[in-house]
Amino acid sequence: MSSQGYLHRVGFTRKRERLINPMDRASPLPSTSVQNQAVPESLPLPFLPNELVVEILSRLPVKSLLQFRCVCKSWMSLISDPYFMKKHLHLSTRSTHFTHHRIILSATTAEFHLKSCSVSSLFNSPSTVCDDLNYPVKNKFRHDGIIGSCNGLLCFAIKGDCVLLWNPSMRASKKSPPLGNNWRPGCFTAFGLGYDHVIEDYKVVAVFCDPNEIYSECKVKVYSMATNSWRKIQDFPHGFSPYQNSGKFVSGTLNWAANHPVGSTSLWVIVSLDLHKETYREVLPPDYEKEEGSTPTLGVLQECLCMNYDYKKTHFVVWMMKDYGIRESWFKLVSIPYLPNPEDFSYSGPYYVSENGEVLLMFEFDLILYDPRDNSFKYPRIESGKGWFDAEVYVETLVSPMKH
C-alpha cells in the first residue's frame, strides 16, 4: 500500500492548525502599557506533508508515541494502525545505533525483580540508569525464566505449565492457558518464541520431555497468540532430546541444541522447527574443536544463529552462521579469553555485538564488555543495580499481545 493511500485511510487532513498561546488563558496583565500594545495573532503551524509526518513519527521511541496518541484523532489512528506499527518495527530493529534496543535483567535477589536499561548506553556511556519494570504476574518469590524475545515481545515460562507474552514498552501482556502436560519429577519443558510471517502470528513452542520414559518421543505443542490456545503438533524427532535451554528464533525457525545418542556415545546437534510448515530438520554445526565436558549453547546475534562454548577453560568461543542453513557460512566471530577465575565461572551470552565488534556478555552475575581490537574488558556502571541472574535483549516496539 502506498503511503498516500495509507494516510488517506487513517484520516489525515491537510488543514493548518493554529498554535494555542498559553497567555490567552492567563489572568489580565496588570500593566496598562502592556495591555494597550497590539497582540499579534497566533501564527499557523508550518505545513508538513503527511508523508514527512509519518517518516518523523516512525523514528520516535515508543514512550513518545504513546503520549502523541493524545495529540489529535488522526495521530491516534496513525499510531494505532498496523501499517505504521510494521514500519516502526522495521526501523527500530534495523537502527544502526541500536537506540531502540534495551536489555531486561533479572536480579539475583530473593524477590523476583526485573530491571531494564538501554543497550546503547551500556556501550557508550560511563554510567547507565536502570528502570524498574512492573512484571504483570504477581509472584514475589518465584523467579520465572526468560524464554526469549521477538519484535518487542518478551516471553516468560510460568511454572513450566504456561507462558506470559509481555511488551514492557506498551505495558501490555497476555497469559496463555495451561499446557496440561502430565508432569512428574525429572520432566522438563524446553520453550521457544518466534513469529510466523506467513500468517502474521506469534507462536510459542513447548517441547515436553519425560526422561522416565526411555523410548518415548518428546511431545510438542504450539501456542498461537492469535487464538490464545495450545495444540499438538508432530513429536520432536525420534532419538533427539533438547537440552533445557530455550529455542532460538532465526529466519522463521526455532532452533534447539539437542542430544542424539549413537551407540555408547552421544552427538551434540541442532534441531530446527519451521514455524509455518511445522516440520523439523537438522542444522549442521561448524567443524569446531570438540572438548569433553564442554557442551555448546545456541544464541542469536545480528539476526544470525550463533553457537558458543568454552575451550580448554581458557577461551569462550562464538561462531556465527551468516546464511541460515548453509553450513559453509559458519565462521568464528570471536574468541574471548578468561581472566584468572578462582570461582570457575563461565561467560553467559553474548547478548549483543556493536558495530565496532565490542561484545556484551555476563560474567560472575555482572555485565561485561569485551573489545577484541585490544583484548580489553570493562564493566559498565549501572545505577541502582548490581548482580544479575538472567538477561535478554529486546527492542522497543508497538507490537501488543492484546491485539491478536
Tab-separated table of C-alpha atoms in Angstrom:
chain	number	residue	atom	x	y	z
A	1	MET	CA	0.000	0.000	0.000
A	2	SER	CA	1.300	3.438	-0.878
A	3	SER	CA	1.890	5.953	1.880
A	4	GLN	CA	-0.551	8.338	0.113
A	5	GLY	CA	-3.425	5.855	0.228
A	6	TYR	CA	-2.467	4.805	3.755
A	7	LEU	CA	-2.561	8.373	5.058
A	8	HIS	CA	-5.923	8.974	3.417
A	9	ARG	CA	-7.215	5.838	5.156
A	10	VAL	CA	-6.147	6.915	8.638
A	11	GLY	CA	-7.940	10.224	8.214
A	12	PHE	CA	-5.086	12.681	7.838
A	13	THR	CA	-6.100	16.140	6.595
A	14	ARG	CA	-4.051	18.912	5.115
A	15	LYS	CA	-5.634	21.742	7.056
A	16	ARG	CA	-3.418	24.037	9.059
A	17	GLU	CA	-3.901	24.144	12.812
A	18	ARG	CA	-3.317	27.224	14.923
A	19	LEU	CA	-0.908	27.452	17.812
A	20	ILE	CA	-2.534	27.907	21.189
A	21	ASN	CA	-0.937	30.763	23.074
A	22	PRO	CA	-0.686	29.811	26.787
A	23	MET	CA	-1.026	33.506	27.673
A	24	ASP	CA	-4.535	33.564	26.217
A	25	ARG	CA	-5.704	31.653	29.298
A	26	ALA	CA	-3.761	33.717	31.816
A	27	SER	CA	-5.259	36.408	34.055
A	28	PRO	CA	-5.289	40.016	32.697
A	29	LEU	CA	-1.927	41.717	32.681
A	30	PRO	CA	-1.604	44.396	35.390
A	31	SER	CA	0.465	46.804	33.295
A	32	THR	CA	-1.683	49.256	31.302
A	33	SER	CA	1.131	49.951	28.871
A	34	VAL	CA	1.412	46.272	28.041
A	35	GLN	CA	-2.360	45.886	27.784
A	36	ASN	CA	-2.549	48.682	25.215
A	37	GLN	CA	0.014	47.032	22.961
A	38	ALA	CA	-1.284	45.168	19.964
A	39	VAL	CA	-1.006	41.383	20.449
A	40	PRO	CA	-0.111	39.635	17.195
A	41	GLU	CA	-2.436	36.925	16.013
A	42	SER	CA	-1.186	33.365	16.661
A	43	LEU	CA	0.793	32.076	13.732
A	44	PRO	CA	-0.269	28.876	11.964
A	45	LEU	CA	1.854	25.776	12.297
A	46	PRO	CA	4.288	25.256	9.423
A	47	PHE	CA	2.770	22.882	6.920
A	48	LEU	CA	4.370	19.413	6.763
A	49	PRO	CA	3.488	16.895	4.065
A	50	ASN	CA	1.713	13.872	5.532
A	51	GLU	CA	4.422	11.568	4.229
A	52	LEU	CA	7.018	13.526	6.204
A	53	VAL	CA	4.911	13.337	9.381
A	54	VAL	CA	4.876	9.537	9.080
A	55	GLU	CA	8.622	9.405	8.485
A	56	ILE	CA	9.275	11.529	11.580
A	57	LEU	CA	6.883	9.712	13.923
A	58	SER	CA	8.004	6.241	12.840
A	59	ARG	CA	11.517	7.005	14.097
A	60	LEU	CA	10.473	8.087	17.582
A	61	PRO	CA	10.652	5.929	20.728
A	62	VAL	CA	7.538	4.109	21.899
A	63	LYS	CA	7.192	6.244	25.027
A	64	SER	CA	6.839	9.402	22.911
A	65	LEU	CA	4.387	7.765	20.509
A	66	LEU	CA	2.138	6.643	23.364
A	67	GLN	CA	1.980	10.263	24.516
A	68	PHE	CA	1.429	11.601	20.985
A	69	ARG	CA	-1.687	9.456	20.555
A	70	CYS	CA	-3.452	12.137	22.608
A	71	VAL	CA	-2.482	14.999	20.256
A	72	CYS	CA	-5.362	14.506	17.824
A	73	LYS	CA	-7.614	11.801	16.416
A	74	SER	CA	-5.630	11.461	13.199
A	75	TRP	CA	-2.404	10.784	15.139
A	76	MET	CA	-4.232	8.278	17.329
A	77	SER	CA	-5.443	6.478	14.185
A	78	LEU	CA	-1.981	6.608	12.610
A	79	ILE	CA	-0.022	5.308	15.605
A	80	SER	CA	-2.568	2.512	16.164
A	81	ASP	CA	-2.575	1.400	12.529
A	82	PRO	CA	-0.929	-1.980	11.690
A	83	TYR	CA	0.927	-0.478	8.698
A	84	PHE	CA	2.526	2.183	10.893
A	85	MET	CA	3.382	-0.413	13.568
A	86	LYS	CA	5.207	-2.528	10.983
A	87	LYS	CA	7.098	0.486	9.656
A	88	HIS	CA	8.126	1.495	13.180
A	89	LEU	CA	9.180	-2.112	13.929
A	90	HIS	CA	11.276	-2.291	10.759
A	91	LEU	CA	13.091	0.956	11.513
A	92	SER	CA	13.588	0.136	15.206
A	93	THR	CA	15.094	-3.310	14.656
A	94	ARG	CA	17.460	-2.057	11.949
A	95	SER	CA	18.666	1.085	13.682
A	96	THR	CA	22.444	1.241	13.202
A	97	HIS	CA	22.900	2.939	16.573
A	98	PHE	CA	20.596	0.434	18.391
A	99	THR	CA	18.847	3.343	20.127
A	100	HIS	CA	15.629	1.300	20.492
A	101	HIS	CA	17.341	-1.775	21.949
A	102	ARG	CA	17.114	-2.495	25.672
A	103	ILE	CA	18.216	-5.344	27.907
A	104	ILE	CA	15.992	-6.816	30.601
A	105	LEU	CA	17.819	-8.023	33.706
A	106	SER	CA	16.603	-10.446	36.354
A	107	ALA	CA	18.165	-9.591	39.711
A	108	THR	CA	19.829	-12.182	41.951
A	109	THR	CA	17.722	-11.066	44.923
A	110	ALA	CA	15.387	-13.409	46.806
A	111	GLU	CA	12.403	-11.497	45.433
A	112	PHE	CA	11.732	-11.639	41.692
A	113	HIS	CA	12.804	-8.238	40.437
A	114	LEU	CA	13.252	-7.055	36.839
A	115	LYS	CA	15.092	-4.018	35.537
A	116	SER	CA	15.661	-2.629	32.050
A	117	CYS	CA	18.329	-0.367	30.601
A	118	SER	CA	19.494	0.987	27.251
A	119	VAL	CA	21.936	-1.192	25.297
A	120	SER	CA	23.373	1.889	23.608
A	121	SER	CA	24.101	3.449	26.993
A	122	LEU	CA	25.949	0.342	28.179
A	123	PHE	CA	28.336	0.649	25.224
A	124	ASN	CA	28.696	4.410	25.059
A	125	SER	CA	28.064	5.993	28.483
A	126	PRO	CA	30.202	5.928	31.634
A	127	SER	CA	27.063	5.267	33.680
A	128	THR	CA	23.689	3.727	32.793
A	129	VAL	CA	20.340	4.269	34.502
A	130	CYS	CA	18.131	1.225	35.048
A	131	ASP	CA	14.333	1.363	35.071
A	132	ASP	CA	12.278	-0.868	37.368
A	133	LEU	CA	9.791	-2.996	35.454
A	134	ASN	CA	6.359	-3.905	36.781
A	135	TYR	CA	6.088	-7.623	35.992
A	136	PRO	CA	2.404	-8.381	35.192
A	137	VAL	CA	2.247	-11.650	37.166
A	138	LYS	CA	2.359	-11.290	40.937
A	139	ASN	CA	4.899	-13.826	42.158
A	140	LYS	CA	7.057	-12.240	44.805
A	141	PHE	CA	9.418	-15.164	45.405
A	142	ARG	CA	9.061	-17.232	42.198
A	143	HIS	CA	11.669	-16.496	39.550
A	144	ASP	CA	10.035	-17.029	36.146
A	145	GLY	CA	12.529	-17.856	33.417
A	146	ILE	CA	13.006	-15.662	30.343
A	147	ILE	CA	12.327	-17.745	27.222
A	148	GLY	CA	13.271	-15.110	24.670
A	149	SER	CA	12.165	-12.000	22.807
A	150	CYS	CA	10.718	-11.365	19.358
A	151	ASN	CA	9.802	-7.985	17.844
A	152	GLY	CA	9.495	-6.348	21.251
A	153	LEU	CA	7.560	-9.181	22.900
A	154	LEU	CA	9.179	-10.939	25.859
A	155	CYS	CA	8.191	-14.483	26.778
A	156	PHE	CA	8.373	-15.939	30.303
A	157	ALA	CA	7.766	-19.509	31.452
A	158	ILE	CA	5.448	-19.735	34.459
A	159	LYS	CA	5.960	-22.948	36.460
A	160	GLY	CA	6.692	-24.777	33.196
A	161	ASP	CA	2.952	-25.035	32.567
A	162	CYS	CA	2.049	-21.777	30.822
A	163	VAL	CA	3.737	-18.723	29.315
A	164	LEU	CA	3.425	-14.962	29.519
A	165	LEU	CA	3.806	-12.720	26.471
A	166	TRP	CA	4.631	-9.182	27.531
A	167	ASN	CA	5.613	-5.937	25.840
A	168	PRO	CA	7.093	-3.852	28.684
A	169	SER	CA	7.260	-0.783	26.424
A	170	MET	CA	3.499	-0.928	25.836
A	171	ARG	CA	2.738	-2.308	29.326
A	172	ALA	CA	0.557	-4.942	27.685
A	173	SER	CA	0.601	-8.687	28.336
A	174	LYS	CA	-1.235	-11.933	27.727
A	175	LYS	CA	-1.040	-15.182	29.692
A	176	SER	CA	-1.546	-18.485	27.914
A	177	PRO	CA	-3.861	-21.271	29.103
A	178	PRO	CA	-2.159	-24.175	30.946
A	179	LEU	CA	-0.276	-26.736	28.853
A	180	GLY	CA	-1.880	-29.615	30.709
A	181	ASN	CA	1.110	-31.968	30.467
A	182	ASN	CA	1.408	-34.917	32.854
A	183	TRP	CA	4.354	-33.537	34.804
A	184	ARG	CA	6.338	-35.651	37.271
A	185	PRO	CA	9.830	-35.399	38.829
A	186	GLY	CA	12.539	-35.347	36.155
A	187	CYS	CA	10.315	-33.875	33.441
A	188	PHE	CA	11.117	-30.562	31.804
A	189	THR	CA	9.803	-28.320	29.049
A	190	ALA	CA	12.016	-26.546	26.513
A	191	PHE	CA	10.196	-23.494	25.161
A	192	GLY	CA	10.806	-21.173	22.228
A	193	LEU	CA	9.198	-17.944	20.959
A	194	GLY	CA	9.009	-16.961	17.297
A	195	TYR	CA	6.965	-15.311	14.550
A	196	ASP	CA	5.113	-16.996	11.686
A	197	HIS	CA	5.398	-14.295	8.995
A	198	VAL	CA	3.082	-16.123	6.589
A	199	ILE	CA	0.007	-15.882	8.820
A	200	GLU	CA	1.426	-12.985	10.900
A	201	ASP	CA	1.087	-14.762	14.236
A	202	TYR	CA	3.405	-15.059	17.218
A	203	LYS	CA	3.909	-18.633	18.399
A	204	VAL	CA	5.384	-20.316	21.457
A	205	VAL	CA	6.573	-23.911	21.076
A	206	ALA	CA	6.728	-26.207	24.130
A	207	VAL	CA	8.793	-29.408	23.888
A	208	PHE	CA	7.808	-31.643	26.835
A	209	CYS	CA	10.402	-34.265	27.757
A	210	ASP	CA	9.956	-37.129	30.203
A	211	PRO	CA	13.300	-38.881	30.815
A	212	ASN	CA	11.432	-41.563	32.799
A	213	GLU	CA	10.071	-42.948	29.508
A	214	ILE	CA	13.182	-44.073	27.639
A	215	TYR	CA	11.592	-44.965	24.310
A	216	SER	CA	9.015	-42.182	24.059
A	217	GLU	CA	9.441	-39.086	21.926
A	218	CYS	CA	9.251	-35.587	23.342
A	219	LYS	CA	5.724	-34.226	22.921
A	220	VAL	CA	5.352	-30.838	21.234
A	221	LYS	CA	2.606	-28.220	21.488
A	222	VAL	CA	2.304	-24.821	19.799
A	223	TYR	CA	0.654	-21.786	21.342
A	224	SER	CA	-0.890	-19.240	18.971
A	225	MET	CA	-1.135	-15.669	20.238
A	226	ALA	CA	-3.949	-15.047	17.722
A	227	THR	CA	-6.176	-17.832	19.070
A	228	ASN	CA	-4.805	-17.875	22.655
A	229	SER	CA	-4.722	-21.676	22.583
A	230	TRP	CA	-2.348	-24.670	22.511
A	231	ARG	CA	-2.487	-27.507	20.004
A	232	LYS	CA	-0.425	-30.634	19.460
A	233	ILE	CA	1.914	-30.976	16.501
A	234	GLN	CA	4.320	-33.681	15.352
A	235	ASP	CA	6.581	-35.053	18.110
A	236	PHE	CA	10.201	-33.980	18.397
A	237	PRO	CA	12.365	-36.122	16.059
A	238	HIS	CA	12.840	-39.680	17.334
A	239	GLY	CA	16.039	-40.212	19.292
A	240	PHE	CA	16.655	-36.489	19.806
A	241	SER	CA	16.188	-34.694	23.126
A	242	PRO	CA	16.606	-30.930	23.559
A	243	TYR	CA	18.732	-29.548	26.343
A	244	GLN	CA	16.911	-27.494	28.961
A	245	ASN	CA	17.521	-24.270	27.056
A	246	SER	CA	15.153	-22.106	25.037
A	247	GLY	CA	14.834	-22.446	21.288
A	248	LYS	CA	16.403	-19.584	19.300
A	249	PHE	CA	14.363	-17.822	16.610
A	250	VAL	CA	16.129	-17.234	13.281
A	251	SER	CA	14.718	-16.920	9.740
A	252	GLY	CA	11.253	-18.242	10.565
A	253	THR	CA	12.573	-21.226	12.540
A	254	LEU	CA	13.144	-22.186	16.165
A	255	ASN	CA	16.437	-23.954	16.896
A	256	TRP	CA	17.319	-26.126	19.877
A	257	ALA	CA	20.617	-27.643	20.929
A	258	ALA	CA	19.819	-31.336	21.316
A	259	ASN	CA	21.358	-34.614	22.374
A	260	HIS	CA	21.362	-37.595	19.978
A	261	PRO	CA	22.614	-40.891	21.447
A	262	VAL	CA	24.527	-43.055	18.974
A	263	GLY	CA	25.676	-46.343	20.459
A	264	SER	CA	27.751	-45.695	23.559
A	265	THR	CA	28.307	-42.026	22.676
A	266	SER	CA	26.053	-39.040	22.098
A	267	LEU	CA	26.183	-36.301	19.500
A	268	TRP	CA	25.510	-32.598	20.008
A	269	VAL	CA	23.153	-31.492	17.234
A	270	ILE	CA	20.912	-28.588	16.261
A	271	VAL	CA	17.229	-29.385	15.644
A	272	SER	CA	15.256	-26.766	13.719
A	273	LEU	CA	11.477	-26.352	13.522
A	274	ASP	CA	9.914	-24.349	10.670
A	275	LEU	CA	7.240	-22.299	12.449
A	276	HIS	CA	4.875	-22.140	9.468
A	277	LYS	CA	5.286	-25.616	7.939
A	278	GLU	CA	5.801	-27.173	11.402
A	279	THR	CA	8.428	-29.542	10.025
A	280	TYR	CA	11.789	-30.476	11.539
A	281	ARG	CA	15.282	-30.624	10.095
A	282	GLU	CA	18.824	-30.894	11.386
A	283	VAL	CA	21.119	-27.885	11.035
A	284	LEU	CA	24.765	-28.866	10.814
A	285	PRO	CA	27.173	-27.132	13.224
A	286	PRO	CA	30.609	-25.861	12.157
A	287	ASP	CA	33.682	-28.047	12.261
A	288	TYR	CA	34.718	-26.853	15.711
A	289	GLU	CA	37.152	-28.003	18.408
A	290	LYS	CA	35.108	-30.522	20.402
A	291	GLU	CA	36.100	-30.978	24.016
A	292	GLU	CA	34.945	-33.380	26.713
A	293	GLY	CA	32.815	-31.699	29.346
A	294	SER	CA	32.038	-28.633	27.246
A	295	THR	CA	28.511	-28.528	25.825
A	296	PRO	CA	27.823	-25.760	23.286
A	297	THR	CA	24.797	-23.481	23.600
A	298	LEU	CA	22.898	-21.514	20.965
A	299	GLY	CA	22.265	-17.794	20.718
A	300	VAL	CA	21.243	-15.073	18.262
A	301	LEU	CA	23.333	-12.064	17.234
A	302	GLN	CA	22.500	-9.650	14.402
A	303	GLU	CA	19.567	-11.938	13.472
A	304	CYS	CA	22.010	-14.819	12.866
A	305	LEU	CA	22.241	-18.173	14.659
A	306	CYS	CA	25.274	-18.444	16.945
A	307	MET	CA	26.984	-21.293	18.770
A	308	ASN	CA	29.012	-20.680	21.952
A	309	TYR	CA	31.248	-22.954	24.037
A	310	ASP	CA	34.183	-22.997	26.441
A	311	TYR	CA	37.507	-24.179	25.037
A	312	LYS	CA	40.034	-25.666	27.467
A	313	LYS	CA	38.682	-23.297	30.136
A	314	THR	CA	40.886	-20.592	28.646
A	315	HIS	CA	38.583	-19.104	25.996
A	316	PHE	CA	34.894	-18.604	25.255
A	317	VAL	CA	34.382	-19.168	21.533
A	318	VAL	CA	31.496	-17.752	19.476
A	319	TRP	CA	30.624	-18.971	15.969
A	320	MET	CA	28.062	-17.261	13.713
A	321	MET	CA	26.053	-18.725	10.805
A	322	LYS	CA	25.869	-15.849	8.311
A	323	ASP	CA	23.444	-17.594	5.923
A	324	TYR	CA	20.956	-19.675	7.866
A	325	GLY	CA	21.015	-23.369	6.991
A	326	ILE	CA	24.251	-23.159	4.968
A	327	ARG	CA	26.968	-25.000	6.867
A	328	GLU	CA	29.746	-23.327	4.883
A	329	SER	CA	28.584	-19.926	6.166
A	330	TRP	CA	29.674	-20.643	9.761
A	331	PHE	CA	32.635	-18.501	10.821
A	332	LYS	CA	34.387	-17.878	14.126
A	333	LEU	CA	33.151	-14.490	15.291
A	334	VAL	CA	35.268	-14.026	18.404
A	335	SER	CA	37.337	-15.919	20.959
A	336	ILE	CA	37.136	-14.282	24.394
A	337	PRO	CA	39.882	-15.096	26.901
A	338	TYR	CA	39.114	-15.933	30.513
A	339	LEU	CA	40.746	-13.860	33.199
A	340	PRO	CA	42.066	-15.649	36.320
A	341	ASN	CA	38.900	-17.286	37.564
A	342	PRO	CA	39.140	-18.916	41.009
A	343	GLU	CA	35.374	-19.498	41.193
A	344	ASP	CA	35.330	-21.324	37.850
A	345	PHE	CA	32.543	-19.140	36.411
A	346	SER	CA	31.657	-19.262	32.719
A	347	TYR	CA	30.548	-16.453	30.431
A	348	SER	CA	26.843	-16.122	29.618
A	349	GLY	CA	25.590	-14.685	26.371
A	350	PRO	CA	26.781	-12.968	24.297
A	351	TYR	CA	23.797	-10.620	24.262
A	352	TYR	CA	24.878	-8.011	21.728
A	353	VAL	CA	27.731	-7.057	19.395
A	354	SER	CA	28.294	-3.401	18.474
A	355	GLU	CA	29.310	-2.117	15.038
A	356	ASN	CA	32.955	-1.933	16.091
A	357	GLY	CA	32.935	-5.521	17.365
A	358	GLU	CA	32.563	-4.948	21.111
A	359	VAL	CA	30.749	-7.853	22.791
A	360	LEU	CA	28.251	-7.581	25.655
A	361	LEU	CA	28.103	-10.667	27.877
A	362	MET	CA	27.786	-11.666	31.515
A	363	PHE	CA	30.409	-12.934	33.956
A	364	GLU	CA	30.028	-13.571	37.689
A	365	PHE	CA	26.499	-12.063	37.695
A	366	ASP	CA	27.655	-8.792	36.144
A	367	LEU	CA	27.506	-7.432	32.604
A	368	ILE	CA	30.898	-7.054	30.929
A	369	LEU	CA	32.138	-5.595	27.630
A	370	TYR	CA	34.954	-7.206	25.673
A	371	ASP	CA	36.795	-5.339	22.908
A	372	PRO	CA	38.643	-7.763	20.569
A	373	ARG	CA	40.610	-4.921	18.997
A	374	ASP	CA	42.850	-4.584	22.057
A	375	ASN	CA	41.736	-7.592	24.163
A	376	SER	CA	40.357	-5.256	26.840
A	377	PHE	CA	37.479	-5.669	29.303
A	378	LYS	CA	35.331	-3.123	31.059
A	379	TYR	CA	32.397	-3.307	33.430
A	380	PRO	CA	29.536	-0.936	32.538
A	381	ARG	CA	28.441	1.040	35.594
A	382	ILE	CA	24.737	0.563	36.240
A	383	GLU	CA	22.983	2.918	38.650
A	384	SER	CA	20.911	1.305	41.417
A	385	GLY	CA	21.579	-2.225	40.279
A	386	LYS	CA	24.141	-4.998	40.621
A	387	GLY	CA	24.055	-8.778	40.386
A	388	TRP	CA	22.055	-10.362	37.547
A	389	PHE	CA	20.724	-13.877	37.191
A	390	ASP	CA	19.378	-13.701	33.649
A	391	ALA	CA	19.241	-11.238	30.741
A	392	GLU	CA	17.619	-10.781	27.339
A	393	VAL	CA	17.892	-8.042	24.717
A	394	TYR	CA	14.641	-6.747	23.252
A	395	VAL	CA	13.501	-3.890	21.000
A	396	GLU	CA	11.012	-1.205	21.972
A	397	THR	CA	8.076	-1.636	19.574
A	398	LEU	CA	4.332	-1.077	19.280
A	399	VAL	CA	3.566	-4.818	18.983
A	400	SER	CA	0.869	-5.658	21.529
A	401	PRO	CA	-0.225	-9.156	22.602
A	402	MET	CA	-3.705	-7.761	23.213
A	403	LYS	CA	-4.319	-7.007	19.513
A	404	HIS	CA	-4.142	-10.590	18.319
